[in-house]
C-alpha cells in the first residue's frame, strides 16, 4: 500500500526541504494508543526522574541548536538569527518546567479550618494521560514547546501535530527527545494536513488538546473536542497595541516598536500591529520610527511570508489603510510575494480591517491620542486580547496602564519580553483564546487537581455527617459558627 506524502517547502525559494507522510485517522489512533501505554510508564517515574530526563533533553536540544536553527530557517524562511533566538527561548522553558514541576504540582498539606479540625487535607496535581499538541508554523519549535515541555513535566505523554508548513521541525523535536527517553514513545509527532489534526483532537483517549492557530480554526478544534468533552487550551493570535506615553524615551520606544512589528516578517501572535502615541511626543516618535524603518530590508532583516495565503490578507489590509490613512513607509507596492516590505500608515480609521483584523505581516498603523487614557481605551477596543506594550518613564503609571490593558500579558519599556520569562503564564482573552501555557499556570494546565481529606480523629459531640446527629450537636455547631463568623466588620 502506497503511503500518501506531502512536501515541506522553503517559502523563500520554493525548494523542497523534505517529504512527510499524510497520517490519517488510523495512524493517529495507533499513535494515541502507544502514547497511552507510554503515559502510564512516564507518570510512574515520578517527578525526580522526569526532571532528570527533561534536563537531558534540554541539553540535547542545545547541542543541536545550529542544526535546528537551520531547519527552522529553511521551513519558515525566517533568519537564522531569529530561529536561534526561538530555540534558545524554548531551551529556557524546558529547563524551568523540569526544575519547577514538583514544587508546583507535588502533594502538599492544606489548612482544614476550624470546622475540619479533625481532618488532614492534601492537594496534588496528577497527570491527564495523553496530551495532544497542535502547533503553528510561525514559531514551530518555541510555541509548541510551551505546551510540550510543560505537559511532559506534568507527567503526560504527548502526541504533536506540527503545521503542514513546518513538519520537519516537529519530527526532529521528537527524534531528539528519543535520545533522552528511548524506552517508550512518550513524545511522538504525527504529520499531515487538517484531517490529521481533526483525528487527533477528536480521539476520546486524549486528556487535553493544546492548540495554537487562528480563532476560526480554534472554533473547529473546539467543536471536535466537544464530542468527548475534551478540555482545550487555545492560543489564537492577537492584534497587540503599543502605547507611547508623553514621558517615554521615544528613541527606545521606536526601536522596540519596529522590531516588535517587523521581526519574523510580522508573523508573531504577540507582535506589534497597532501603535497609539500621546500627542506631546507624536512628532518626535514618528521621526525616530521613520528613520529606523528606512534601514530595514525584507529578505535581509526578516524573511518571507511563510504561508502563501496570508499575502492576500496583508495586501487587502495595506490597500484599505492606504486609501484612508497617510502612508509613512511602504504602501500597496510593498507586497512583492513572498516578501512584504515594511509598511507604516498613520491615521487609519479604527473600524478599518488594518486595525480590527489580525494582519500577521510587517505592517503597523499609528494613531495620535490626546493622552495615555485615550490610548488605553483605543488599545482595549479590540476583540483580541493577547499581549501589549507600554512605554513610559513613570513606573507607577506604566504599571497601572499595564494592569488595565485587556490582555493576558503586557510588557513595559520592552517588547514581547514576557515570552522570555518562563515563570510568567502566556495566553489571552477574547478572540485570543483562553487557558495558559508557561509558568506554574502552564504546568497546572496539563494536570488535574486531586484533593484528599482524611479524618484523624472523631470530633467529640460533633458527629455532623450521621443520621445519629441530634439537636444538641446542631446547637453546638451554631454556637461555633456564630463565634467564628458572626462578628460584622465595620
Coordinates of C-alpha atoms in Angstrom, one line a residue:
X1 CA 0.0 0.0 0.0
X2 CA 1.4 3.4 -1.0
X3 CA 1.7 6.0 1.7
X4 CA 0.5 9.4 0.7
X5 CA 3.0 12.2 1.4
X6 CA 3.3 16.0 1.2
X7 CA 6.3 18.2 0.7
X8 CA 7.7 20.8 3.1
X9 CA 8.9 23.8 1.1
X10 CA 11.2 26.7 1.6
X11 CA 8.8 29.7 1.3
X12 CA 11.6 32.0 0.0
X13 CA 12.7 29.7 -2.8
X14 CA 10.1 27.0 -3.3
X15 CA 12.7 24.4 -2.8
X16 CA 11.5 21.0 -1.4
X17 CA 13.0 20.6 2.1
X18 CA 11.5 17.2 2.8
X19 CA 8.6 14.8 2.3
X20 CA 6.4 13.6 5.1
X21 CA 3.5 11.1 5.4
X22 CA -0.1 12.2 5.4
X23 CA -1.0 10.3 8.5
X24 CA -4.8 9.6 8.6
X25 CA -7.2 8.6 11.4
X26 CA -5.9 5.1 11.7
X27 CA -2.2 6.2 12.1
X28 CA -3.3 8.8 14.6
X29 CA -5.3 6.2 16.6
X30 CA -2.2 4.0 16.7
X31 CA -0.1 6.9 17.9
X32 CA -2.5 7.7 20.7
X33 CA -2.6 4.1 21.7
X34 CA 1.1 4.0 22.0
X35 CA 1.0 7.2 24.0
X36 CA -1.5 5.7 26.4
X37 CA 0.9 3.0 27.4
X38 CA 3.9 5.3 27.5
X39 CA 2.0 7.8 29.7
X40 CA 1.5 5.2 32.4
X41 CA 5.2 4.4 32.4
X42 CA 6.2 8.1 32.3
X43 CA 3.9 9.1 35.1
X44 CA 5.2 6.2 37.2
X45 CA 8.7 7.5 37.0
X46 CA 7.9 10.3 39.4
X47 CA 9.0 14.0 39.4
X48 CA 12.7 13.4 40.1
X49 CA 13.3 11.0 37.2
X50 CA 11.2 13.0 34.8
X51 CA 13.2 16.1 35.8
X52 CA 16.5 14.4 35.0
X53 CA 15.4 13.2 31.6
X54 CA 13.9 16.5 30.6
X55 CA 17.1 18.3 31.6
X56 CA 18.9 15.8 29.4
X57 CA 16.5 16.6 26.6
X58 CA 17.3 20.3 27.1
X59 CA 21.0 19.5 26.7
X60 CA 20.4 17.5 23.5
X61 CA 18.4 20.5 22.0
X62 CA 21.3 22.8 23.0
X63 CA 23.8 20.5 21.3
X64 CA 21.8 20.5 18.1
X65 CA 21.0 24.2 18.2
X66 CA 22.7 25.2 14.9
X67 CA 21.1 22.2 13.1
X68 CA 17.6 23.1 14.4
X69 CA 18.0 26.8 13.6
X70 CA 18.9 25.9 10.1
X71 CA 15.9 23.7 9.8
X72 CA 13.6 26.4 11.2
X73 CA 15.2 28.9 8.8
X74 CA 14.5 26.6 5.8
X75 CA 10.9 25.7 6.6
X76 CA 9.8 29.2 7.7
X77 CA 12.1 31.4 5.8
X78 CA 12.9 33.4 9.0
X79 CA 16.5 34.5 9.5
X80 CA 18.9 32.1 11.2
X81 CA 19.4 34.7 14.0
X82 CA 15.6 34.8 14.7
X83 CA 15.5 31.0 14.5
X84 CA 18.3 30.7 17.0
X85 CA 16.6 33.1 19.4
X86 CA 13.4 31.0 19.2
X87 CA 15.3 27.8 20.1
X88 CA 17.2 29.5 23.0
X89 CA 13.8 30.6 24.5
X90 CA 12.5 27.0 24.1
X91 CA 15.5 25.7 26.0
X92 CA 14.9 28.0 28.9
X93 CA 11.3 26.9 29.1
X94 CA 12.2 23.2 29.1
X95 CA 14.6 23.9 31.9
X96 CA 12.1 25.8 34.0
X97 CA 9.3 23.3 33.6
X98 CA 11.7 20.4 34.5
X99 CA 13.0 22.2 37.6
X100 CA 9.7 23.5 38.9
X101 CA 7.2 20.7 38.2
X102 CA 7.5 19.0 41.6
X103 CA 7.3 22.3 43.6
X104 CA 4.1 23.4 41.7
X105 CA 2.4 20.1 41.3
X106 CA 3.6 17.9 44.1
X107 CA 1.5 16.9 47.1
X108 CA 1.1 19.5 49.9
X109 CA -0.9 19.8 53.0
X110 CA -3.6 22.5 53.1
X111 CA -5.4 24.0 56.1
X112 CA -8.8 22.4 57.0
X113 CA -10.1 25.3 59.1
X114 CA -11.8 25.1 62.5
X115 CA -14.8 23.1 61.2
X116 CA -12.4 20.5 59.8
X117 CA -10.1 20.5 62.9
X118 CA -10.2 16.7 63.0
X119 CA -9.2 16.3 59.3
X120 CA -6.0 16.3 57.4
X121 CA -6.2 17.6 53.8
X122 CA -3.8 17.3 50.9
X123 CA -3.7 18.7 47.4
X124 CA -1.7 17.5 44.4
X125 CA -1.9 17.7 40.6
X126 CA -1.9 14.4 38.7
X127 CA -1.2 13.8 35.0
X128 CA -4.0 13.8 32.5
X129 CA -2.6 10.9 30.4
X130 CA -2.2 11.8 26.7
X131 CA -2.0 15.5 25.7
X132 CA -2.4 16.4 22.0
X133 CA -0.5 19.5 20.9
X134 CA -1.4 21.1 17.6
X135 CA 1.3 23.6 16.7
X136 CA 1.7 26.7 14.4
X137 CA 4.2 27.4 11.7
X138 CA 5.4 30.9 12.7
X139 CA 7.4 29.7 15.7
X140 CA 7.4 25.9 15.0
X141 CA 9.7 25.0 17.9
X142 CA 9.2 27.6 20.6
X143 CA 5.5 27.9 20.6
X144 CA 4.6 24.2 20.8
X145 CA 7.4 23.6 23.3
X146 CA 5.5 25.9 25.6
X147 CA 2.8 23.1 25.8
X148 CA 5.0 20.1 25.2
X149 CA 7.6 20.7 27.8
X150 CA 5.0 21.6 30.5
X151 CA 2.8 18.7 29.6
X152 CA 5.8 16.3 29.8
X153 CA 7.0 17.8 33.1
X154 CA 3.5 17.3 34.5
X155 CA 3.8 13.6 33.7
X156 CA 1.8 13.2 30.5
X157 CA 2.7 11.7 27.2
X158 CA 2.5 14.0 24.1
X159 CA 1.3 13.5 20.6
X160 CA 2.3 16.5 18.5
X161 CA 0.8 17.5 15.2
X162 CA 3.0 20.3 13.7
X163 CA 1.8 22.6 11.0
X164 CA 1.9 21.2 7.5
X165 CA 4.2 24.1 6.6
X166 CA 6.9 23.1 9.2
X167 CA 6.6 19.3 9.7
X168 CA 10.3 18.7 9.6
X169 CA 10.9 20.7 12.8
X170 CA 8.2 18.7 14.6
X171 CA 9.6 15.4 13.5
X172 CA 13.1 16.4 14.6
X173 CA 11.9 17.5 18.0
X174 CA 10.5 14.1 18.8
X175 CA 13.6 12.3 17.4
X176 CA 15.9 14.2 19.7
X177 CA 13.6 13.5 22.7
X178 CA 14.0 9.8 22.0
X179 CA 17.8 10.2 22.7
X180 CA 16.9 11.1 26.3
X181 CA 13.9 8.8 26.7
X182 CA 14.5 5.8 24.5
X183 CA 12.4 3.3 26.4
X184 CA 8.8 4.4 25.4
X185 CA 7.3 6.8 22.9
X186 CA 6.5 9.4 25.4
X187 CA 6.7 12.2 22.8
X188 CA 5.5 11.4 19.3
X189 CA 5.0 13.5 16.2
X190 CA 2.3 12.8 13.6
X191 CA 2.4 14.7 10.3
X192 CA -0.3 15.6 7.9
X193 CA -2.9 18.1 6.9
X194 CA -6.2 19.2 8.6
X195 CA -7.5 15.6 8.6
X196 CA -4.6 14.6 10.9
X197 CA -5.3 17.3 13.4
X198 CA -9.0 16.7 13.4
X199 CA -8.4 13.0 14.1
X200 CA -6.1 13.8 17.0
X201 CA -8.4 16.4 18.6
X202 CA -11.4 14.0 18.2
X203 CA -9.7 11.0 19.8
X204 CA -11.6 10.2 23.1
X205 CA -8.4 9.0 24.8
X206 CA -6.8 12.4 24.6
X207 CA -6.9 14.1 28.0
X208 CA -6.4 17.6 26.7
X209 CA -5.7 19.5 23.5
X210 CA -3.3 22.4 23.3
X211 CA -3.9 24.4 20.1
X212 CA -2.2 27.4 18.6
X213 CA -3.6 29.0 15.5
X214 CA -6.3 31.2 14.1
X215 CA -9.6 31.9 16.0
X216 CA -11.6 30.3 13.2
X217 CA -9.6 27.1 13.4
X218 CA -9.7 27.1 17.2
X219 CA -13.5 27.0 17.0
X220 CA -13.4 23.9 14.7
X221 CA -11.0 22.2 17.0
X222 CA -13.2 23.0 20.0
X223 CA -16.2 21.5 18.1
X224 CA -14.2 18.3 17.7
X225 CA -13.2 18.3 21.4
X226 CA -16.8 18.9 22.4
X227 CA -17.8 15.4 21.2
X228 CA -15.8 13.9 24.1
X229 CA -15.8 16.8 26.5
X230 CA -12.1 17.1 25.9
X231 CA -10.7 20.3 27.5
X232 CA -8.6 22.6 25.4
X233 CA -6.2 25.4 25.9
X234 CA -6.3 27.8 22.9
X235 CA -3.9 30.5 21.8
X236 CA -5.4 32.2 18.9
X237 CA -3.3 35.2 17.9
X238 CA -3.8 38.9 18.5
X239 CA -3.9 42.5 17.4
X240 CA -1.5 43.8 20.0
X241 CA -1.3 47.5 20.8
X242 CA 1.9 49.6 21.6
X243 CA 1.3 52.7 23.7
X244 CA 3.8 55.5 23.9
X245 CA 3.2 57.9 26.8
X246 CA 4.1 61.6 27.0
X247 CA 7.3 60.9 29.1
X248 CA 8.5 57.9 27.1
X249 CA 12.1 57.5 25.8
X250 CA 11.0 57.9 22.1
X251 CA 14.2 56.5 20.6
X252 CA 14.0 53.3 22.6
X253 CA 10.2 53.1 22.0
X254 CA 10.6 53.5 18.3
X255 CA 13.4 50.8 18.2
X256 CA 11.3 48.3 20.2
X257 CA 8.1 49.1 18.2
X258 CA 9.8 48.5 14.9
X259 CA 11.4 45.2 16.0
X260 CA 8.1 44.0 17.6
X261 CA 6.2 44.8 14.4
X262 CA 8.7 43.7 11.7
X263 CA 10.7 40.8 13.1
X264 CA 9.8 37.4 11.6
X265 CA 8.0 39.5 8.9
X266 CA 5.4 40.5 11.4
X267 CA 4.3 36.8 11.8
X268 CA 4.2 36.9 15.6
X269 CA 0.9 36.4 17.5
X270 CA 2.1 38.8 20.2
X271 CA 3.7 41.2 17.7
X272 CA 3.0 44.9 17.4
X273 CA 0.2 45.8 15.0
X274 CA -1.4 48.9 16.4
X275 CA 0.5 51.9 17.8
X276 CA -1.0 54.7 19.9
X277 CA 1.2 57.7 20.7
X278 CA 0.4 60.6 23.0
X279 CA 0.3 63.9 21.2
X280 CA 3.2 65.5 23.2
X281 CA 5.7 63.1 21.7
X282 CA 4.0 62.1 18.5
X283 CA 6.2 64.1 16.1
X284 CA 9.5 63.1 17.7
X285 CA 8.4 59.4 17.9
X286 CA 7.4 59.4 14.2
X287 CA 10.8 60.9 13.2
X288 CA 12.6 58.2 15.1
X289 CA 10.4 55.5 13.6
X290 CA 10.7 56.8 10.1
X291 CA 14.5 57.0 10.3
X292 CA 14.7 53.4 11.6
X293 CA 12.3 51.8 9.2
X294 CA 14.2 53.1 6.2
X295 CA 17.1 50.9 7.1
X296 CA 15.0 47.6 7.5
X297 CA 15.1 45.3 4.5
X298 CA 12.7 42.4 3.7
X299 CA 14.8 39.4 2.7
X300 CA 17.7 40.6 4.8
X301 CA 16.5 41.7 8.3
X302 CA 13.5 39.4 8.1
X303 CA 12.3 36.7 5.8
X304 CA 9.3 36.0 3.5
X305 CA 5.7 35.4 4.4
X306 CA 5.7 31.7 5.3
X307 CA 2.0 30.9 4.4
X308 CA 1.3 31.9 0.8
X309 CA -2.4 32.6 1.5
X310 CA -1.5 35.2 4.1
X311 CA -0.1 37.5 1.4
X312 CA -3.6 38.3 0.2
X313 CA -4.8 39.3 3.6
X314 CA -1.8 41.5 4.1
X315 CA -2.3 43.2 0.8
X316 CA -6.0 43.8 1.5
X317 CA -5.2 45.4 4.8
X318 CA -2.5 47.6 3.2
X319 CA -4.7 48.7 0.3
X320 CA -7.5 49.7 2.6
X321 CA -5.3 51.5 5.0
X322 CA -3.5 53.4 2.2
X323 CA -6.9 54.7 0.9
X324 CA -8.0 56.2 4.3
X325 CA -4.7 57.0 6.0
X326 CA -1.3 58.5 5.3
X327 CA 1.4 56.2 4.2
X328 CA 4.7 56.8 6.0
X329 CA 6.6 53.7 4.7
X330 CA 5.8 51.1 2.1
X331 CA 2.2 51.1 0.8
X332 CA 0.4 48.9 -1.8
X333 CA 3.7 48.4 -3.7
X334 CA 5.3 46.9 -0.6
X335 CA 3.8 43.5 -1.4
X336 CA 6.1 41.5 -3.7
X337 CA 5.4 37.9 -2.8
X338 CA 6.7 36.1 -1.0
X339 CA 8.2 39.2 0.6
X340 CA 6.5 42.3 2.0
X341 CA 8.5 45.5 2.7
X342 CA 7.9 47.3 6.0
X343 CA 4.6 49.3 6.0
X344 CA 3.6 52.1 8.3
X345 CA 0.4 54.0 7.9
X346 CA -0.9 56.9 10.0
X347 CA -4.5 58.0 10.8
X348 CA -6.2 54.8 9.8
X349 CA -9.9 54.7 11.0
X350 CA -10.4 52.4 14.0
X351 CA -13.1 50.4 12.1
X352 CA -10.8 49.5 9.2
X353 CA -9.6 45.9 8.6
X354 CA -6.0 47.0 9.2
X355 CA -6.9 48.0 12.8
X356 CA -9.6 45.4 13.6
X357 CA -8.4 42.2 12.0
X358 CA -5.1 40.4 12.6
X359 CA -2.8 41.2 9.7
X360 CA 0.2 39.0 10.5
X361 CA 2.6 40.9 8.4
X362 CA 5.3 43.6 8.7
X363 CA 2.8 46.4 8.9
X364 CA 1.6 48.8 11.6
X365 CA -1.0 51.5 12.0
X366 CA -0.1 54.6 14.1
X367 CA -2.6 57.0 15.7
X368 CA -2.1 60.2 17.7
X369 CA -4.0 60.4 21.0
X370 CA -4.8 63.2 23.4
X371 CA -3.3 61.4 26.4
X372 CA -2.5 57.9 27.7
X373 CA -6.0 57.3 28.8
X374 CA -7.4 57.7 25.3
X375 CA -4.6 55.4 24.1
X376 CA -5.5 52.8 26.6
X377 CA -9.2 53.0 25.7
X378 CA -8.4 52.5 22.0
X379 CA -6.0 49.7 22.8
X380 CA -8.7 47.9 24.7
X381 CA -11.3 48.4 21.9
X382 CA -10.4 45.1 20.2
X383 CA -11.9 41.6 20.1
X384 CA -8.4 40.3 20.7
X385 CA -6.5 40.4 23.9
X386 CA -3.2 38.6 23.8
X387 CA -0.3 41.0 24.6
X388 CA 0.6 44.6 24.6
X389 CA 3.3 47.2 25.4
X390 CA 3.6 50.4 27.3
X391 CA 6.5 52.8 27.1
X392 CA 6.7 55.4 29.9
X393 CA 9.3 56.6 32.4
X394 CA 6.7 56.8 35.1
X395 CA 6.8 53.4 36.6
X396 CA 3.6 53.8 38.7
X397 CA 1.6 55.0 35.7
X398 CA 3.1 52.4 33.4
X399 CA 2.2 49.6 35.8
X400 CA -1.4 50.9 36.2
X401 CA -1.8 51.1 32.4
X402 CA -0.3 47.6 32.0
X403 CA -2.8 46.3 34.6
X404 CA -5.7 48.0 32.8
X405 CA -4.8 46.6 29.4
X406 CA -7.3 43.9 28.5
X407 CA -4.7 41.4 27.6
X408 CA -3.1 38.3 29.1
X409 CA 0.4 39.9 29.1
X410 CA 1.9 43.4 28.9
X411 CA 5.5 44.5 28.5
X412 CA 6.7 47.8 29.9
X413 CA 9.6 49.6 28.2
X414 CA 10.4 46.4 26.2
X415 CA 8.5 44.4 23.6
X416 CA 7.3 40.7 23.9
X417 CA 9.6 40.3 26.9
X418 CA 7.0 38.3 28.8
X419 CA 7.5 35.4 26.4
X420 CA 11.1 35.0 27.6
X421 CA 10.2 34.8 31.3
X422 CA 9.4 31.1 31.9
X423 CA 7.7 31.8 35.2
X424 CA 5.1 34.0 33.6
X425 CA 1.9 32.5 32.1
X426 CA 1.3 33.1 28.4
X427 CA -2.2 33.3 26.9
X428 CA -5.0 35.7 26.1
X429 CA -8.6 36.7 26.5
X430 CA -11.5 37.3 24.0
X431 CA -10.7 36.2 20.4
X432 CA -7.1 35.5 21.5
X433 CA -8.3 32.4 23.3
X434 CA -8.2 31.0 26.8
X435 CA -6.0 28.9 29.1
X436 CA -2.4 29.4 29.8
X437 CA 1.0 27.9 28.8
X438 CA 4.3 28.6 30.6
X439 CA 4.9 29.1 34.3
X440 CA 3.1 27.5 37.2
X441 CA -0.3 28.1 35.4
X442 CA 1.1 26.2 32.4
X443 CA 2.1 23.2 34.5
X444 CA -1.3 23.1 36.2
X445 CA -3.0 23.4 32.7
X446 CA -1.7 19.9 31.9
X447 CA -2.6 18.3 35.3
X448 CA -5.8 17.6 37.3
X449 CA -6.1 18.7 40.9
X450 CA -6.6 15.8 43.3
X451 CA -8.0 16.7 46.7
X452 CA -7.9 14.2 49.6
X453 CA -9.3 14.7 53.1
X454 CA -8.6 12.2 55.9
X455 CA -10.2 12.0 59.3
X456 CA -7.5 11.9 62.0
X457 CA -9.9 11.5 65.0
X458 CA -13.6 11.7 65.8
X459 CA -14.8 15.1 66.9
X460 CA -16.4 14.6 70.3
X461 CA -20.0 15.8 70.4
X462 CA -19.9 16.9 66.8
X463 CA -20.8 14.0 64.6
X464 CA -22.4 16.1 61.9
X465 CA -22.4 13.7 59.0
X466 CA -24.5 11.0 60.6
X467 CA -28.2 10.3 61.0
X468 CA -27.4 9.9 64.7
X469 CA -26.8 13.6 64.9
X470 CA -29.1 15.2 67.5
X471 CA -30.3 18.8 68.3
X472 CA -27.5 19.3 70.8
X473 CA -24.9 18.8 68.1
X474 CA -26.6 21.2 65.8
X475 CA -26.8 23.8 68.6
X476 CA -23.1 23.4 69.3
X477 CA -22.4 23.9 65.5
X478 CA -24.5 27.1 65.5
X479 CA -22.6 28.5 68.5
X480 CA -19.2 27.7 66.9
X481 CA -20.1 29.3 63.6
X482 CA -21.5 32.3 65.3
X483 CA -18.3 32.7 67.4
X484 CA -16.1 32.3 64.3
X485 CA -18.0 34.2 61.7
X486 CA -20.8 36.2 63.3
X487 CA -19.0 39.4 64.0
X488 CA -19.6 42.1 61.4
X489 CA -16.8 44.1 60.0
X490 CA -17.2 47.9 60.1

